[in-house]
Amino acid sequence: MAPLKDQLGGLVYSTEHGDTCPDCRRPLAECHCAKQADQARLAELDGIVRIRRETSGRKGKGVTTVSGLPLSADDLKALAKELKKRCGTGGALKDGVIEIQGDHRERLKAELENRGYTVKLAGG
């Protein structure tokens, strides 16, 4: 294991290149870490979109999560915006999972099936 100084140290900003990626140490304009992470996420998917309602860690407030969508990060962001607009509520996109405030499982299932996805309602 590397010493703590090596783990914490590293170039964060350079006057020559600007901001640098903490993983590959390249300038952000040349960094491909986000694309590789997105490709790895897409490779792990099984083709089934899962919709579930979650309340854990949200002080009892229900959130509908949509996971397993085989889309790139930009397309996923656009789809999340459309789904939030369709449900009339807010939400977020976190780590490839779309979170929609409230319980909208049936509405989201119908919308995603119309778009050609195989959808399962997961959880309780």
Short mmCIF file of N, CA and C in Angstrom, two decimals:
data_model
loop_
_atom_site.label_atom_id
_atom_site.label_comp_id
_atom_site.label_asym_id
_atom_site.label_seq_id
_atom_site.Cartn_x
_atom_site.Cartn_y
_atom_site.Cartn_z
N MET A 1 0.84 -1.18 0.00
CA MET A 1 0.00 0.00 0.00
C MET A 1 0.89 1.24 0.00
N ALA A 2 0.49 2.24 -0.75
CA ALA A 2 1.28 3.46 -0.88
C ALA A 2 1.20 4.28 0.40
N PRO A 3 2.24 5.03 0.68
CA PRO A 3 2.21 5.89 1.86
C PRO A 3 1.09 6.93 1.75
N LEU A 4 0.65 7.42 2.89
CA LEU A 4 -0.46 8.37 2.93
C LEU A 4 -0.14 9.63 2.14
N LYS A 5 1.11 10.06 2.16
CA LYS A 5 1.51 11.26 1.41
C LYS A 5 1.26 11.08 -0.09
N ASP A 6 1.56 9.89 -0.60
CA ASP A 6 1.34 9.61 -2.02
C ASP A 6 -0.14 9.48 -2.35
N GLN A 7 -0.93 8.95 -1.42
CA GLN A 7 -2.36 8.79 -1.64
C GLN A 7 -3.07 10.13 -1.71
N LEU A 8 -2.70 11.04 -0.82
CA LEU A 8 -3.37 12.33 -0.74
C LEU A 8 -2.78 13.36 -1.70
N GLY A 9 -1.54 13.19 -2.03
CA GLY A 9 -0.88 14.17 -2.89
C GLY A 9 -1.23 13.98 -4.34
N GLY A 10 -0.85 14.93 -5.14
CA GLY A 10 -1.09 14.83 -6.57
C GLY A 10 -1.50 16.17 -7.12
N LEU A 11 -1.23 16.34 -8.37
CA LEU A 11 -1.53 17.58 -9.04
C LEU A 11 -3.03 17.72 -9.24
N VAL A 12 -3.60 18.84 -8.84
CA VAL A 12 -5.02 19.10 -8.99
C VAL A 12 -5.24 20.19 -10.04
N TYR A 13 -4.35 21.15 -10.07
CA TYR A 13 -4.48 22.26 -11.00
C TYR A 13 -3.10 22.65 -11.50
N SER A 14 -3.01 22.93 -12.77
CA SER A 14 -1.76 23.36 -13.37
C SER A 14 -2.03 24.63 -14.16
N THR A 15 -1.14 25.59 -14.06
CA THR A 15 -1.33 26.83 -14.83
C THR A 15 -1.16 26.57 -16.32
N GLU A 16 -0.48 25.50 -16.67
CA GLU A 16 -0.29 25.17 -18.08
C GLU A 16 -1.53 24.50 -18.69
N HIS A 17 -2.15 23.56 -17.94
CA HIS A 17 -3.26 22.77 -18.48
C HIS A 17 -4.61 23.07 -17.83
N GLY A 18 -4.63 23.70 -16.70
CA GLY A 18 -5.88 23.91 -15.97
C GLY A 18 -6.14 22.73 -15.04
N ASP A 19 -7.42 22.38 -14.85
CA ASP A 19 -7.78 21.28 -13.97
C ASP A 19 -7.31 19.96 -14.54
N THR A 20 -6.93 19.02 -13.65
CA THR A 20 -6.51 17.70 -14.06
C THR A 20 -7.38 16.65 -13.39
N CYS A 21 -7.50 15.50 -14.03
CA CYS A 21 -8.28 14.38 -13.51
C CYS A 21 -7.52 13.76 -12.35
N PRO A 22 -8.17 13.50 -11.22
CA PRO A 22 -7.47 12.91 -10.09
C PRO A 22 -7.11 11.44 -10.32
N ASP A 23 -7.77 10.76 -11.26
CA ASP A 23 -7.50 9.35 -11.49
C ASP A 23 -6.34 9.13 -12.45
N CYS A 24 -6.42 9.75 -13.64
CA CYS A 24 -5.40 9.50 -14.66
C CYS A 24 -4.34 10.61 -14.73
N ARG A 25 -4.55 11.70 -14.02
CA ARG A 25 -3.60 12.82 -13.96
C ARG A 25 -3.43 13.56 -15.28
N ARG A 26 -4.38 13.40 -16.19
CA ARG A 26 -4.33 14.14 -17.46
C ARG A 26 -5.18 15.40 -17.32
N PRO A 27 -4.97 16.38 -18.19
CA PRO A 27 -5.87 17.54 -18.20
C PRO A 27 -7.30 17.07 -18.49
N LEU A 28 -8.30 17.75 -17.93
CA LEU A 28 -9.68 17.32 -18.09
C LEU A 28 -10.12 17.24 -19.54
N ALA A 29 -9.54 18.07 -20.40
CA ALA A 29 -9.90 18.02 -21.82
C ALA A 29 -9.46 16.71 -22.47
N GLU A 30 -8.43 16.07 -21.95
CA GLU A 30 -7.90 14.83 -22.51
C GLU A 30 -8.33 13.59 -21.74
N CYS A 31 -9.04 13.75 -20.65
CA CYS A 31 -9.41 12.64 -19.77
C CYS A 31 -10.53 11.80 -20.38
N HIS A 32 -10.39 10.49 -20.28
CA HIS A 32 -11.39 9.57 -20.80
C HIS A 32 -11.98 8.70 -19.70
N CYS A 33 -11.76 9.05 -18.44
CA CYS A 33 -12.22 8.23 -17.32
C CYS A 33 -13.75 8.15 -17.27
N ALA A 34 -14.45 9.25 -17.51
CA ALA A 34 -15.91 9.24 -17.45
C ALA A 34 -16.50 8.37 -18.55
N LYS A 35 -15.92 8.41 -19.74
CA LYS A 35 -16.41 7.59 -20.84
C LYS A 35 -16.18 6.12 -20.55
N GLN A 36 -15.03 5.77 -19.97
CA GLN A 36 -14.75 4.38 -19.64
C GLN A 36 -15.68 3.88 -18.55
N ALA A 37 -15.99 4.72 -17.55
CA ALA A 37 -16.91 4.32 -16.49
C ALA A 37 -18.31 4.11 -17.06
N ASP A 38 -18.72 4.95 -18.00
CA ASP A 38 -20.04 4.82 -18.62
C ASP A 38 -20.11 3.54 -19.45
N GLN A 39 -19.05 3.22 -20.18
CA GLN A 39 -19.02 2.00 -20.97
C GLN A 39 -19.03 0.76 -20.08
N ALA A 40 -18.35 0.83 -18.94
CA ALA A 40 -18.36 -0.30 -18.00
C ALA A 40 -19.75 -0.50 -17.41
N ARG A 41 -20.45 0.59 -17.11
CA ARG A 41 -21.82 0.49 -16.57
C ARG A 41 -22.74 -0.13 -17.61
N LEU A 42 -22.62 0.27 -18.87
CA LEU A 42 -23.46 -0.27 -19.94
C LEU A 42 -23.18 -1.76 -20.18
N ALA A 43 -21.93 -2.19 -20.01
CA ALA A 43 -21.58 -3.58 -20.23
C ALA A 43 -22.19 -4.51 -19.18
N GLU A 44 -22.46 -4.00 -17.98
CA GLU A 44 -22.99 -4.81 -16.90
C GLU A 44 -24.51 -4.99 -16.96
N LEU A 45 -25.21 -4.27 -17.82
CA LEU A 45 -26.67 -4.31 -17.86
C LEU A 45 -27.17 -5.58 -18.53
N ASP A 46 -28.37 -6.03 -18.10
CA ASP A 46 -28.96 -7.25 -18.65
C ASP A 46 -30.13 -6.98 -19.60
N GLY A 47 -30.43 -5.71 -19.88
CA GLY A 47 -31.49 -5.38 -20.82
C GLY A 47 -32.86 -5.19 -20.19
N ILE A 48 -32.97 -5.35 -18.89
CA ILE A 48 -34.25 -5.17 -18.20
C ILE A 48 -34.19 -3.90 -17.37
N VAL A 49 -35.18 -3.03 -17.56
CA VAL A 49 -35.27 -1.79 -16.79
C VAL A 49 -36.07 -2.10 -15.53
N ARG A 50 -35.54 -1.74 -14.39
CA ARG A 50 -36.20 -2.01 -13.12
C ARG A 50 -36.69 -0.71 -12.49
N ILE A 51 -37.95 -0.72 -12.09
CA ILE A 51 -38.56 0.43 -11.43
C ILE A 51 -38.94 0.00 -10.02
N ARG A 52 -38.50 0.77 -9.03
CA ARG A 52 -38.84 0.44 -7.64
C ARG A 52 -39.12 1.69 -6.85
N ARG A 53 -39.82 1.51 -5.76
CA ARG A 53 -40.10 2.62 -4.85
C ARG A 53 -39.21 2.45 -3.64
N GLU A 54 -38.52 3.52 -3.27
CA GLU A 54 -37.60 3.47 -2.13
C GLU A 54 -37.95 4.55 -1.13
N THR A 55 -37.81 4.23 0.14
CA THR A 55 -38.00 5.22 1.19
C THR A 55 -36.81 5.23 2.14
N SER A 56 -35.92 4.26 2.04
CA SER A 56 -34.84 4.14 3.01
C SER A 56 -33.88 5.32 2.91
N GLY A 57 -33.58 5.93 4.05
CA GLY A 57 -32.66 7.06 4.10
C GLY A 57 -33.24 8.35 3.60
N ARG A 58 -34.57 8.42 3.46
CA ARG A 58 -35.21 9.62 2.92
C ARG A 58 -36.26 10.17 3.87
N LYS A 59 -36.16 9.82 5.15
CA LYS A 59 -37.08 10.30 6.19
C LYS A 59 -38.53 9.98 5.85
N GLY A 60 -38.76 8.79 5.29
CA GLY A 60 -40.11 8.35 4.98
C GLY A 60 -40.67 8.82 3.67
N LYS A 61 -39.99 9.71 2.99
CA LYS A 61 -40.46 10.22 1.70
C LYS A 61 -40.19 9.17 0.63
N GLY A 62 -41.18 8.91 -0.20
CA GLY A 62 -41.03 7.91 -1.24
C GLY A 62 -40.41 8.48 -2.49
N VAL A 63 -39.55 7.69 -3.12
CA VAL A 63 -38.89 8.06 -4.36
C VAL A 63 -38.98 6.85 -5.29
N THR A 64 -39.32 7.08 -6.54
CA THR A 64 -39.34 6.02 -7.54
C THR A 64 -38.01 6.04 -8.28
N THR A 65 -37.33 4.89 -8.31
CA THR A 65 -36.04 4.82 -8.98
C THR A 65 -36.16 3.96 -10.23
N VAL A 66 -35.49 4.39 -11.28
CA VAL A 66 -35.46 3.67 -12.55
C VAL A 66 -34.00 3.33 -12.83
N SER A 67 -33.69 2.04 -12.91
CA SER A 67 -32.30 1.62 -13.15
C SER A 67 -32.26 0.61 -14.28
N GLY A 68 -31.09 0.45 -14.86
CA GLY A 68 -30.89 -0.54 -15.91
C GLY A 68 -31.15 -0.04 -17.31
N LEU A 69 -31.23 1.26 -17.50
CA LEU A 69 -31.47 1.81 -18.84
C LEU A 69 -30.17 1.78 -19.64
N PRO A 70 -30.20 1.16 -20.83
CA PRO A 70 -28.98 1.06 -21.64
C PRO A 70 -28.74 2.31 -22.48
N LEU A 71 -28.51 3.43 -21.83
CA LEU A 71 -28.29 4.70 -22.52
C LEU A 71 -27.00 5.33 -22.03
N SER A 72 -26.41 6.16 -22.87
CA SER A 72 -25.22 6.90 -22.45
C SER A 72 -25.62 7.97 -21.43
N ALA A 73 -24.66 8.59 -20.81
CA ALA A 73 -24.94 9.56 -19.75
C ALA A 73 -25.76 10.74 -20.25
N ASP A 74 -25.45 11.25 -21.44
CA ASP A 74 -26.19 12.39 -21.98
C ASP A 74 -27.63 12.02 -22.32
N ASP A 75 -27.82 10.84 -22.93
CA ASP A 75 -29.17 10.39 -23.27
C ASP A 75 -29.98 10.10 -22.01
N LEU A 76 -29.30 9.56 -21.00
CA LEU A 76 -29.97 9.27 -19.73
C LEU A 76 -30.44 10.54 -19.05
N LYS A 77 -29.63 11.58 -19.14
CA LYS A 77 -30.01 12.88 -18.56
C LYS A 77 -31.23 13.46 -19.27
N ALA A 78 -31.26 13.35 -20.60
CA ALA A 78 -32.40 13.85 -21.37
C ALA A 78 -33.67 13.06 -21.05
N LEU A 79 -33.54 11.73 -20.93
CA LEU A 79 -34.70 10.90 -20.59
C LEU A 79 -35.21 11.22 -19.19
N ALA A 80 -34.29 11.44 -18.25
CA ALA A 80 -34.70 11.79 -16.89
C ALA A 80 -35.51 13.09 -16.89
N LYS A 81 -35.08 14.05 -17.67
CA LYS A 81 -35.81 15.32 -17.76
C LYS A 81 -37.22 15.10 -18.30
N GLU A 82 -37.34 14.28 -19.34
CA GLU A 82 -38.66 14.01 -19.92
C GLU A 82 -39.56 13.26 -18.95
N LEU A 83 -39.00 12.28 -18.22
CA LEU A 83 -39.81 11.52 -17.26
C LEU A 83 -40.27 12.39 -16.10
N LYS A 84 -39.40 13.26 -15.63
CA LYS A 84 -39.80 14.18 -14.55
C LYS A 84 -40.91 15.10 -15.02
N LYS A 85 -40.80 15.57 -16.26
CA LYS A 85 -41.83 16.45 -16.82
C LYS A 85 -43.14 15.69 -16.96
N ARG A 86 -43.08 14.43 -17.39
CA ARG A 86 -44.26 13.60 -17.57
C ARG A 86 -44.98 13.36 -16.22
N CYS A 87 -44.20 13.19 -15.16
CA CYS A 87 -44.78 12.95 -13.83
C CYS A 87 -45.15 14.24 -13.11
N GLY A 88 -44.61 15.35 -13.55
CA GLY A 88 -44.90 16.63 -12.92
C GLY A 88 -44.23 16.80 -11.58
N THR A 89 -43.10 16.15 -11.38
CA THR A 89 -42.38 16.27 -10.10
C THR A 89 -40.90 16.47 -10.37
N GLY A 90 -40.17 16.63 -9.30
CA GLY A 90 -38.72 16.79 -9.40
C GLY A 90 -38.04 15.45 -9.33
N GLY A 91 -36.75 15.48 -9.35
CA GLY A 91 -35.97 14.26 -9.28
C GLY A 91 -34.51 14.53 -9.55
N ALA A 92 -33.77 13.44 -9.73
CA ALA A 92 -32.33 13.58 -9.94
C ALA A 92 -31.82 12.38 -10.73
N LEU A 93 -30.61 12.50 -11.23
CA LEU A 93 -29.90 11.42 -11.89
C LEU A 93 -28.62 11.18 -11.11
N LYS A 94 -28.50 9.99 -10.51
CA LYS A 94 -27.33 9.68 -9.70
C LYS A 94 -26.77 8.33 -10.09
N ASP A 95 -25.54 8.29 -10.56
CA ASP A 95 -24.84 7.05 -10.89
C ASP A 95 -25.63 6.14 -11.82
N GLY A 96 -26.24 6.70 -12.85
CA GLY A 96 -26.98 5.91 -13.82
C GLY A 96 -28.36 5.50 -13.37
N VAL A 97 -28.84 6.02 -12.23
CA VAL A 97 -30.17 5.70 -11.71
C VAL A 97 -30.98 6.99 -11.69
N ILE A 98 -32.17 6.94 -12.30
CA ILE A 98 -33.06 8.09 -12.31
C ILE A 98 -33.94 8.02 -11.06
N GLU A 99 -33.98 9.10 -10.30
CA GLU A 99 -34.83 9.19 -9.12
C GLU A 99 -35.93 10.21 -9.39
N ILE A 100 -37.18 9.79 -9.22
CA ILE A 100 -38.34 10.66 -9.41
C ILE A 100 -39.06 10.76 -8.06
N GLN A 101 -39.35 11.96 -7.61
CA GLN A 101 -40.00 12.14 -6.32
C GLN A 101 -41.43 11.65 -6.39
N GLY A 102 -41.83 10.87 -5.38
CA GLY A 102 -43.20 10.34 -5.31
C GLY A 102 -43.29 8.94 -5.89
N ASP A 103 -44.50 8.37 -5.82
CA ASP A 103 -44.74 7.02 -6.32
C ASP A 103 -45.39 7.10 -7.69
N HIS A 104 -44.59 6.91 -8.75
CA HIS A 104 -45.07 7.00 -10.13
C HIS A 104 -44.72 5.74 -10.91
N ARG A 105 -44.72 4.59 -10.24
CA ARG A 105 -44.27 3.36 -10.88
C ARG A 105 -45.09 2.99 -12.12
N GLU A 106 -46.41 3.01 -11.99
CA GLU A 106 -47.26 2.59 -13.11
C GLU A 106 -47.13 3.54 -14.30
N ARG A 107 -47.09 4.82 -14.03
CA ARG A 107 -46.95 5.81 -15.11
C ARG A 107 -45.61 5.66 -15.82
N LEU A 108 -44.55 5.45 -15.05
CA LEU A 108 -43.23 5.29 -15.64
C LEU A 108 -43.13 3.97 -16.42
N LYS A 109 -43.77 2.93 -15.89
CA LYS A 109 -43.75 1.64 -16.58
C LYS A 109 -44.41 1.77 -17.95
N ALA A 110 -45.57 2.39 -17.99
CA ALA A 110 -46.27 2.56 -19.26
C ALA A 110 -45.45 3.40 -20.23
N GLU A 111 -44.85 4.47 -19.75
CA GLU A 111 -44.06 5.36 -20.63
C GLU A 111 -42.84 4.63 -21.20
N LEU A 112 -42.13 3.87 -20.36
CA LEU A 112 -40.93 3.17 -20.83
C LEU A 112 -41.28 2.01 -21.75
N GLU A 113 -42.41 1.34 -21.51
CA GLU A 113 -42.83 0.27 -22.41
C GLU A 113 -43.21 0.84 -23.78
N ASN A 114 -43.79 2.04 -23.80
CA ASN A 114 -44.10 2.69 -25.08
C ASN A 114 -42.83 3.02 -25.85
N ARG A 115 -41.74 3.23 -25.14
CA ARG A 115 -40.45 3.54 -25.78
C ARG A 115 -39.70 2.28 -26.18
N GLY A 116 -40.27 1.09 -25.89
CA GLY A 116 -39.68 -0.16 -26.35
C GLY A 116 -38.78 -0.88 -25.36
N TYR A 117 -38.78 -0.52 -24.10
CA TYR A 117 -37.95 -1.16 -23.10
C TYR A 117 -38.71 -2.30 -22.43
N THR A 118 -37.98 -3.33 -21.97
CA THR A 118 -38.55 -4.38 -21.14
C THR A 118 -38.48 -3.89 -19.71
N VAL A 119 -39.65 -3.79 -19.05
CA VAL A 119 -39.71 -3.16 -17.74
C VAL A 119 -40.24 -4.15 -16.70
N LYS A 120 -39.63 -4.14 -15.52
CA LYS A 120 -40.09 -4.93 -14.38
C LYS A 120 -40.29 -3.99 -13.20
N LEU A 121 -41.36 -4.22 -12.45
CA LEU A 121 -41.55 -3.51 -11.18
C LEU A 121 -40.84 -4.34 -10.12
N ALA A 122 -39.83 -3.77 -9.51
CA ALA A 122 -39.03 -4.48 -8.52
C ALA A 122 -39.35 -3.97 -7.13
N GLY A 123 -39.06 -4.76 -6.14
CA GLY A 123 -39.28 -4.33 -4.76
C GLY A 123 -40.75 -4.37 -4.37
N GLY A 124 -41.06 -3.73 -3.22
CA GLY A 124 -42.43 -3.80 -2.69
C GLY A 124 -43.22 -2.64 -2.96
#
